[in-house]
Coordinates of C-alpha atoms in Angstrom, one line a residue:
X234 CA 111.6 136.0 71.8
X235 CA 111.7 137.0 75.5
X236 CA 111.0 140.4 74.9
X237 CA 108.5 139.7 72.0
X238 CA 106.7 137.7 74.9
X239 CA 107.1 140.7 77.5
X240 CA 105.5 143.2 75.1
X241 CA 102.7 141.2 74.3
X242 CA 101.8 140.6 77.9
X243 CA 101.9 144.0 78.8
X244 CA 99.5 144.9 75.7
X245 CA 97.4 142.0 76.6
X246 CA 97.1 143.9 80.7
X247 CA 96.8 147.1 79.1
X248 CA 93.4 146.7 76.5
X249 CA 89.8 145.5 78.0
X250 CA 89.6 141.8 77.9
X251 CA 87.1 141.7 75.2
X252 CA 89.5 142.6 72.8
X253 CA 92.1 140.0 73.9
X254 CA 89.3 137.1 73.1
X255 CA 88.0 138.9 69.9
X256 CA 89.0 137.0 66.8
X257 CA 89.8 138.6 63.4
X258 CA 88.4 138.1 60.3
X259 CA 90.5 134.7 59.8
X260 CA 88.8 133.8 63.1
X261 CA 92.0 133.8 65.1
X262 CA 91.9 135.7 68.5
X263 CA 95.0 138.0 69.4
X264 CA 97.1 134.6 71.0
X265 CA 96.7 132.4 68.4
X266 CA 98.3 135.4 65.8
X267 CA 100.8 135.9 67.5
X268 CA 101.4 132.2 68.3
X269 CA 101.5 131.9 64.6
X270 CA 103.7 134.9 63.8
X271 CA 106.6 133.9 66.3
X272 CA 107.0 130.2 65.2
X273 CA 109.9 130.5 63.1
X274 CA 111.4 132.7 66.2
X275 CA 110.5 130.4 68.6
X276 CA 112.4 127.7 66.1
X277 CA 115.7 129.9 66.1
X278 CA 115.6 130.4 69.3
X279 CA 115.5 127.0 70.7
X280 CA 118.5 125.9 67.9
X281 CA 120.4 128.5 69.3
X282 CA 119.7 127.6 73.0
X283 CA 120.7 123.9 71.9
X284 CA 123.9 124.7 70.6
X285 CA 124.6 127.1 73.3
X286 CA 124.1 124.3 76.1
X287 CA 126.1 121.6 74.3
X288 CA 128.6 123.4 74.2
X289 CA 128.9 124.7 77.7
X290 CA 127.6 121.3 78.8
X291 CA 130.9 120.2 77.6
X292 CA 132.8 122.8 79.6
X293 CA 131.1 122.7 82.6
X294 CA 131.3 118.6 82.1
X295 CA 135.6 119.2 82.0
X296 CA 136.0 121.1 84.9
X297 CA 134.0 118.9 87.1
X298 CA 136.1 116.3 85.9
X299 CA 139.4 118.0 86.6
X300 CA 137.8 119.5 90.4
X301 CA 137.2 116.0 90.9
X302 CA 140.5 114.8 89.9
X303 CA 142.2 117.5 92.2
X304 CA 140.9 115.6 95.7
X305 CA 143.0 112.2 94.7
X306 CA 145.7 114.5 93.8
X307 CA 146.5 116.7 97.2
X308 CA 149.6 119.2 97.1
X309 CA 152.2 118.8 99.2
X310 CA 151.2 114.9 99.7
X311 CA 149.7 112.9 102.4
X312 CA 150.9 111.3 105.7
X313 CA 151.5 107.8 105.8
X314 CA 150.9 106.9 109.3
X315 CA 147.6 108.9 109.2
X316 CA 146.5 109.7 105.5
X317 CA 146.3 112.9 105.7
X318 CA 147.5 115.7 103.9
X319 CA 150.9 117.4 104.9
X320 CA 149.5 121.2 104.8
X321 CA 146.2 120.1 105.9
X322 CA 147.0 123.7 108.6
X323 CA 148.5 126.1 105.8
X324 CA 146.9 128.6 104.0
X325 CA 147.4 128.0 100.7
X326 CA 146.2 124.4 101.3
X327 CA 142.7 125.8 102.6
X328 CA 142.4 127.8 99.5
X329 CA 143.4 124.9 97.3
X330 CA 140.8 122.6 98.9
X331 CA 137.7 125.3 99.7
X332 CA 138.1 126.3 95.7
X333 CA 138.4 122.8 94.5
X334 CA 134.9 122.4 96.1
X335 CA 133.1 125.3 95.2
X336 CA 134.4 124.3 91.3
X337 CA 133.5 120.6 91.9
X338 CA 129.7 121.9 93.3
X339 CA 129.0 124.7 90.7
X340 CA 130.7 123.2 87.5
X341 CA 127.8 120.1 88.2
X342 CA 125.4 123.0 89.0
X343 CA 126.5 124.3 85.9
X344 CA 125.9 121.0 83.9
X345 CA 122.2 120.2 85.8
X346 CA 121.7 123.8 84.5
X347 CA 122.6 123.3 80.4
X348 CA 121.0 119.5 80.8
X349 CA 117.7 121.1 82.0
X350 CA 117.7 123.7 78.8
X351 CA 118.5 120.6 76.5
X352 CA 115.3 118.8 77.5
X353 CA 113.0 121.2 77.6
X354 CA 109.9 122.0 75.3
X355 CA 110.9 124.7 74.0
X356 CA 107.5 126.1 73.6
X357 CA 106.5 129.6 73.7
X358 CA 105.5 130.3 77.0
X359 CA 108.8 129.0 78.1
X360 CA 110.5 131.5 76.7
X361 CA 109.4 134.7 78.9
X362 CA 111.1 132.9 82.4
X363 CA 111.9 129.0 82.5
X364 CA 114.4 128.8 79.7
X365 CA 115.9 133.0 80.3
X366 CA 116.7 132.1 83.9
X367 CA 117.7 128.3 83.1
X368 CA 120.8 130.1 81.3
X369 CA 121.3 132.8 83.0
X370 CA 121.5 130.1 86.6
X371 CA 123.7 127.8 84.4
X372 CA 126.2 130.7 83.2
X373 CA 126.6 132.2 86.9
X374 CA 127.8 128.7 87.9
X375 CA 129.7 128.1 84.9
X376 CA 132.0 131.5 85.5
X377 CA 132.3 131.1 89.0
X378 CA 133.4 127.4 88.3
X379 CA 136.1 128.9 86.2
X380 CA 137.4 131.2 88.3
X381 CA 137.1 128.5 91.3
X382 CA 139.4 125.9 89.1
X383 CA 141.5 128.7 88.3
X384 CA 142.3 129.9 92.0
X385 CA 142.3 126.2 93.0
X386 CA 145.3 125.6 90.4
X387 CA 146.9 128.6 91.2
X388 CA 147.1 127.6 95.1
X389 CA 148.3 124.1 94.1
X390 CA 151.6 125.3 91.5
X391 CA 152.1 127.8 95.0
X392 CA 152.8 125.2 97.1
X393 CA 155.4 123.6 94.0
X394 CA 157.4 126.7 93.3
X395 CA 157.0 128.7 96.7
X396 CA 160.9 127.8 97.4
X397 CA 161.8 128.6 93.8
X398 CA 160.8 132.0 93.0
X399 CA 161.1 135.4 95.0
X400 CA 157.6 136.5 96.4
X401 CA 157.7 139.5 93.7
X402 CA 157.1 137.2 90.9
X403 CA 154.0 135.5 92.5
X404 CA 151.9 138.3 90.7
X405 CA 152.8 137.9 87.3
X406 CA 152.7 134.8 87.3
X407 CA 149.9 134.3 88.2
X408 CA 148.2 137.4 86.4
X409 CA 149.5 135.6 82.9
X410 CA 147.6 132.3 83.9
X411 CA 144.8 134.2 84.3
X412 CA 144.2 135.8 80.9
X413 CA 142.6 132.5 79.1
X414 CA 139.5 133.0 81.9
X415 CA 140.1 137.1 81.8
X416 CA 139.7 136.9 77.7
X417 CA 136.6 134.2 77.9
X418 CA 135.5 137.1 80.3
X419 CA 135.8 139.6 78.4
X420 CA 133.8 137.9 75.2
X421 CA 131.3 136.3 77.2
X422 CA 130.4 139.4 79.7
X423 CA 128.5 142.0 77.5
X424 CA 126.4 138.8 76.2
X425 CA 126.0 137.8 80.3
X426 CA 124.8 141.1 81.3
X427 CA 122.3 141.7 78.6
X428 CA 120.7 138.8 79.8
X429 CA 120.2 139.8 83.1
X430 CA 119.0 143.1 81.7
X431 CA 116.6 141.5 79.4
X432 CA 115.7 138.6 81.8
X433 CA 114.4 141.5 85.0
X434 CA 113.8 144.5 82.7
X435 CA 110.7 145.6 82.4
X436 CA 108.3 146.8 79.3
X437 CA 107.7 149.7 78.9
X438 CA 110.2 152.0 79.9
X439 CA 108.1 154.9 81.7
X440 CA 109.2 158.4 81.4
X441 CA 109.3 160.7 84.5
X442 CA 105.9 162.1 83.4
X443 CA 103.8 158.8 83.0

Protein backbone atom coordinates (compact mmCIF):
# COMPACT_ATOMS: atom_id res chain seq x y z
CA UNK A 1 0.00 0.00 0.00
CA UNK A 2 3.07 2.24 0.73
CA UNK A 3 4.29 2.15 -2.66
CA UNK A 4 0.72 2.15 -4.25
CA UNK A 5 0.54 5.53 -2.20
CA UNK A 6 4.19 6.75 -3.43
CA UNK A 7 3.24 6.26 -7.18
CA UNK A 8 0.15 7.98 -6.97
CA UNK A 9 1.71 11.04 -5.47
CA UNK A 10 4.22 11.29 -7.84
CA UNK A 11 1.52 11.03 -10.79
CA UNK A 12 -0.59 13.44 -8.91
CA UNK A 13 3.01 16.14 -9.07
CA UNK A 14 3.64 15.11 -12.44
CA UNK A 15 -0.01 16.00 -14.48
CA UNK A 16 -1.47 19.81 -14.47
CA UNK A 17 -3.79 20.21 -11.55
CA UNK A 18 -6.85 20.37 -13.58
CA UNK A 19 -6.71 16.85 -14.26
CA UNK A 20 -6.16 15.80 -10.59
CA UNK A 21 -9.71 17.63 -9.72
CA UNK A 22 -11.46 16.35 -12.94
CA UNK A 23 -14.04 13.71 -12.25
CA UNK A 24 -14.95 10.79 -14.55
CA UNK A 25 -17.95 9.91 -15.89
CA UNK A 26 -19.14 8.23 -12.40
CA UNK A 27 -18.32 11.73 -11.15
CA UNK A 28 -15.46 10.63 -9.07
CA UNK A 29 -12.20 12.72 -9.29
CA UNK A 30 -8.74 10.83 -9.54
CA UNK A 31 -8.55 10.54 -5.18
CA UNK A 32 -11.68 9.28 -4.61
CA UNK A 33 -10.91 6.16 -7.45
CA UNK A 34 -8.23 5.35 -6.11
CA UNK A 35 -9.54 5.73 -2.51
CA UNK A 36 -12.07 3.22 -3.65
CA UNK A 37 -9.79 0.86 -5.56
CA UNK A 38 -7.25 0.36 -2.48
CA UNK A 39 -9.92 -0.39 0.26
CA UNK A 40 -9.55 -3.98 0.39
CA UNK A 41 -5.61 -3.24 0.42
CA UNK A 42 -5.81 -0.87 2.89
CA UNK A 43 -7.97 -3.69 4.95
CA UNK A 44 -5.05 -6.37 4.51
CA UNK A 45 -2.77 -4.29 5.32
CA UNK A 46 -3.81 -3.04 8.59
CA UNK A 47 -4.72 -7.01 9.68
CA UNK A 48 -1.40 -7.77 8.87
CA UNK A 49 0.15 -4.71 10.75
CA UNK A 50 -2.13 -5.91 13.73
CA UNK A 51 -1.02 -9.26 13.91
CA UNK A 52 2.55 -8.23 13.30
CA UNK A 53 2.48 -5.82 16.49
CA UNK A 54 0.78 -8.32 18.88
CA UNK A 55 2.99 -10.36 18.34
CA UNK A 56 6.18 -8.42 18.85
CA UNK A 57 4.30 -6.51 21.45
CA UNK A 58 4.50 -9.67 23.27
CA UNK A 59 8.27 -9.97 22.76
CA UNK A 60 9.37 -6.71 23.28
CA UNK A 61 6.82 -6.93 26.50
CA UNK A 62 9.19 -10.32 27.83
CA UNK A 63 12.37 -8.85 27.51
CA UNK A 64 11.53 -5.74 29.33
CA UNK A 65 10.34 -7.91 31.89
CA UNK A 66 13.47 -10.13 32.17
CA UNK A 67 15.95 -6.50 31.72
CA UNK A 68 13.98 -5.47 34.52
CA UNK A 69 14.33 -8.49 36.55
CA UNK A 70 18.15 -8.50 35.95
CA UNK A 71 18.72 -5.09 38.35
CA UNK A 72 17.27 -7.11 41.62
CA UNK A 73 19.26 -9.88 40.49
CA UNK A 74 23.17 -8.48 40.34
CA UNK A 75 26.11 -11.05 39.56
CA UNK A 76 28.56 -11.60 41.83
CA UNK A 77 26.20 -10.24 44.79
CA UNK A 78 26.06 -7.19 46.86
CA UNK A 79 27.86 -5.82 50.01
CA UNK A 80 26.25 -5.95 53.16
CA UNK A 81 27.68 -3.21 54.91
CA UNK A 82 27.09 -0.96 51.95
CA UNK A 83 24.59 -2.58 49.40
CA UNK A 84 26.44 -2.45 46.73
CA UNK A 85 27.44 -4.75 44.22
CA UNK A 86 30.83 -6.86 44.63
CA UNK A 87 32.16 -6.09 40.90
CA UNK A 88 30.68 -2.84 40.85
CA UNK A 89 34.85 -1.90 39.31
CA UNK A 90 35.13 -5.09 36.83
CA UNK A 91 34.57 -5.19 33.41
CA UNK A 92 32.39 -7.70 32.87
CA UNK A 93 30.06 -6.14 35.53
CA UNK A 94 29.96 -2.75 33.47
CA UNK A 95 28.92 -4.67 30.50
CA UNK A 96 26.37 -6.66 32.36
CA UNK A 97 24.71 -3.47 33.80
CA UNK A 98 25.24 -0.80 30.57
CA UNK A 99 23.43 -3.76 28.37
CA UNK A 100 20.77 -4.57 30.94
CA UNK A 101 19.85 -0.85 30.36
CA UNK A 102 20.00 -0.26 26.88
CA UNK A 103 17.57 -3.67 26.72
CA UNK A 104 15.39 -2.36 29.65
CA UNK A 105 15.15 1.33 27.61
CA UNK A 106 14.68 0.00 23.91
CA UNK A 107 12.60 -3.31 24.67
CA UNK A 108 9.87 -0.39 26.23
CA UNK A 109 10.73 1.70 23.17
CA UNK A 110 10.03 -1.26 21.32
CA UNK A 111 6.64 -1.84 23.05
CA UNK A 112 5.51 2.23 22.83
CA UNK A 113 6.46 1.50 19.20
CA UNK A 114 3.97 -1.73 18.38
CA UNK A 115 1.24 -0.03 20.95
CA UNK A 116 1.27 3.16 18.79
CA UNK A 117 0.66 0.84 15.32
CA UNK A 118 -2.20 -1.06 17.34
CA UNK A 119 -4.14 2.22 17.84
CA UNK A 120 -3.92 3.80 14.99
CA UNK A 121 -6.50 4.54 12.16
CA UNK A 122 -5.32 2.78 9.78
CA UNK A 123 -6.51 5.00 7.13
CA UNK A 124 -4.90 5.55 3.84
CA UNK A 125 -2.91 8.36 4.14
CA UNK A 126 -1.19 6.74 7.04
CA UNK A 127 0.07 4.38 5.15
CA UNK A 128 2.80 6.39 2.98
CA UNK A 129 4.98 7.51 6.48
CA UNK A 130 3.17 7.29 10.05
CA UNK A 131 2.51 3.51 10.13
CA UNK A 132 6.00 2.49 7.55
CA UNK A 133 8.28 4.31 10.03
CA UNK A 134 6.06 3.32 13.25
CA UNK A 135 7.52 -0.32 12.38
CA UNK A 136 10.45 0.21 11.06
CA UNK A 137 11.32 2.54 14.73
CA UNK A 138 9.69 -0.32 16.68
CA UNK A 139 11.77 -3.24 14.94
CA UNK A 140 15.30 -1.23 15.27
CA UNK A 141 14.52 -1.26 19.04
CA UNK A 142 13.23 -4.62 19.19
CA UNK A 143 16.67 -6.16 17.63
CA UNK A 144 18.87 -4.05 19.42
CA UNK A 145 16.83 -5.10 22.62
CA UNK A 146 17.73 -8.68 21.74
CA UNK A 147 21.05 -8.41 21.23
CA UNK A 148 21.31 -6.05 24.43
CA UNK A 149 19.57 -9.06 26.64
CA UNK A 150 21.71 -11.37 24.90
CA UNK A 151 25.15 -9.67 25.76
CA UNK A 152 23.73 -8.70 29.12
CA UNK A 153 23.26 -12.62 29.87
CA UNK A 154 26.27 -13.57 28.39
CA UNK A 155 28.33 -11.07 30.83
CA UNK A 156 26.30 -12.38 33.80
CA UNK A 157 26.91 -16.65 33.12
CA UNK A 158 30.82 -14.91 32.74
CA UNK A 159 31.10 -13.95 35.98
CA UNK A 160 29.50 -17.76 37.18
CA UNK A 161 31.83 -19.93 35.16
CA UNK A 162 34.94 -17.62 34.70
CA UNK A 163 36.85 -20.04 37.37
CA UNK A 164 35.45 -23.13 35.60
CA UNK A 165 36.37 -23.08 32.10
CA UNK A 166 39.71 -22.32 30.21
CA UNK A 167 39.55 -18.80 28.42
CA UNK A 168 39.46 -20.84 24.98
CA UNK A 169 36.06 -22.11 25.50
CA UNK A 170 34.63 -18.56 26.20
CA UNK A 171 33.96 -18.39 22.41
CA UNK A 172 31.96 -21.22 21.66
CA UNK A 173 30.17 -20.96 24.24
CA UNK A 174 29.00 -18.18 23.80
CA UNK A 175 28.77 -18.33 19.86
CA UNK A 176 26.13 -21.42 20.49
CA UNK A 177 23.95 -19.02 22.82
CA UNK A 178 23.86 -16.83 20.21
CA UNK A 179 22.28 -18.67 17.33
CA UNK A 180 18.45 -18.41 18.64
CA UNK A 181 18.95 -14.30 18.03
CA UNK A 182 21.51 -15.13 14.84
CA UNK A 183 18.58 -17.50 13.32
CA UNK A 184 15.56 -14.79 14.34
CA UNK A 185 18.18 -12.64 12.42
CA UNK A 186 18.59 -14.33 9.74
CA UNK A 187 14.47 -14.70 9.03
CA UNK A 188 13.67 -11.36 10.10
CA UNK A 189 16.60 -9.31 8.16
CA UNK A 190 15.64 -9.51 4.41
CA UNK A 191 11.92 -8.51 5.61
CA UNK A 192 13.88 -5.49 7.84
CA UNK A 193 15.78 -4.16 5.02
CA UNK A 194 13.09 -4.13 2.50
CA UNK A 195 11.40 -1.94 4.67
CA UNK A 196 13.90 0.53 4.87
CA UNK A 197 14.21 0.31 1.10
CA UNK A 198 10.66 0.79 0.55
CA UNK A 199 10.06 3.21 3.51
CA UNK A 200 13.15 6.00 1.86
CA UNK A 201 13.14 4.79 -1.77
CA UNK A 202 11.99 6.84 -4.06
CA UNK A 203 9.39 6.56 -7.27
CA UNK A 204 10.45 6.53 -10.05
CA UNK A 205 13.74 5.18 -10.55
CA UNK A 206 15.42 7.66 -13.09
CA UNK A 207 17.77 6.38 -15.62
CA UNK A 208 21.17 8.19 -16.19
CA UNK A 209 19.53 9.97 -19.20
CA UNK A 210 16.40 11.46 -17.56
Amino acid sequence: MQWEIKWFTYVKHSVPRGFFVSRNNENKTAKEVFMASHGGLVTEGGNWLKETSNYCSVVATLITTVAFATTANVPGGMKESSGRPNLERHPVFIVFAISSLIALAFSITSTVGFLSILTSRYQQKDFRRDLPRKLLWALTSLFISLAAMLVCFCAAHFVLVKDEFKHSRYPVIYAMACLPVAYFAMKQFPFYFALILQTFKRVPQRTPFG
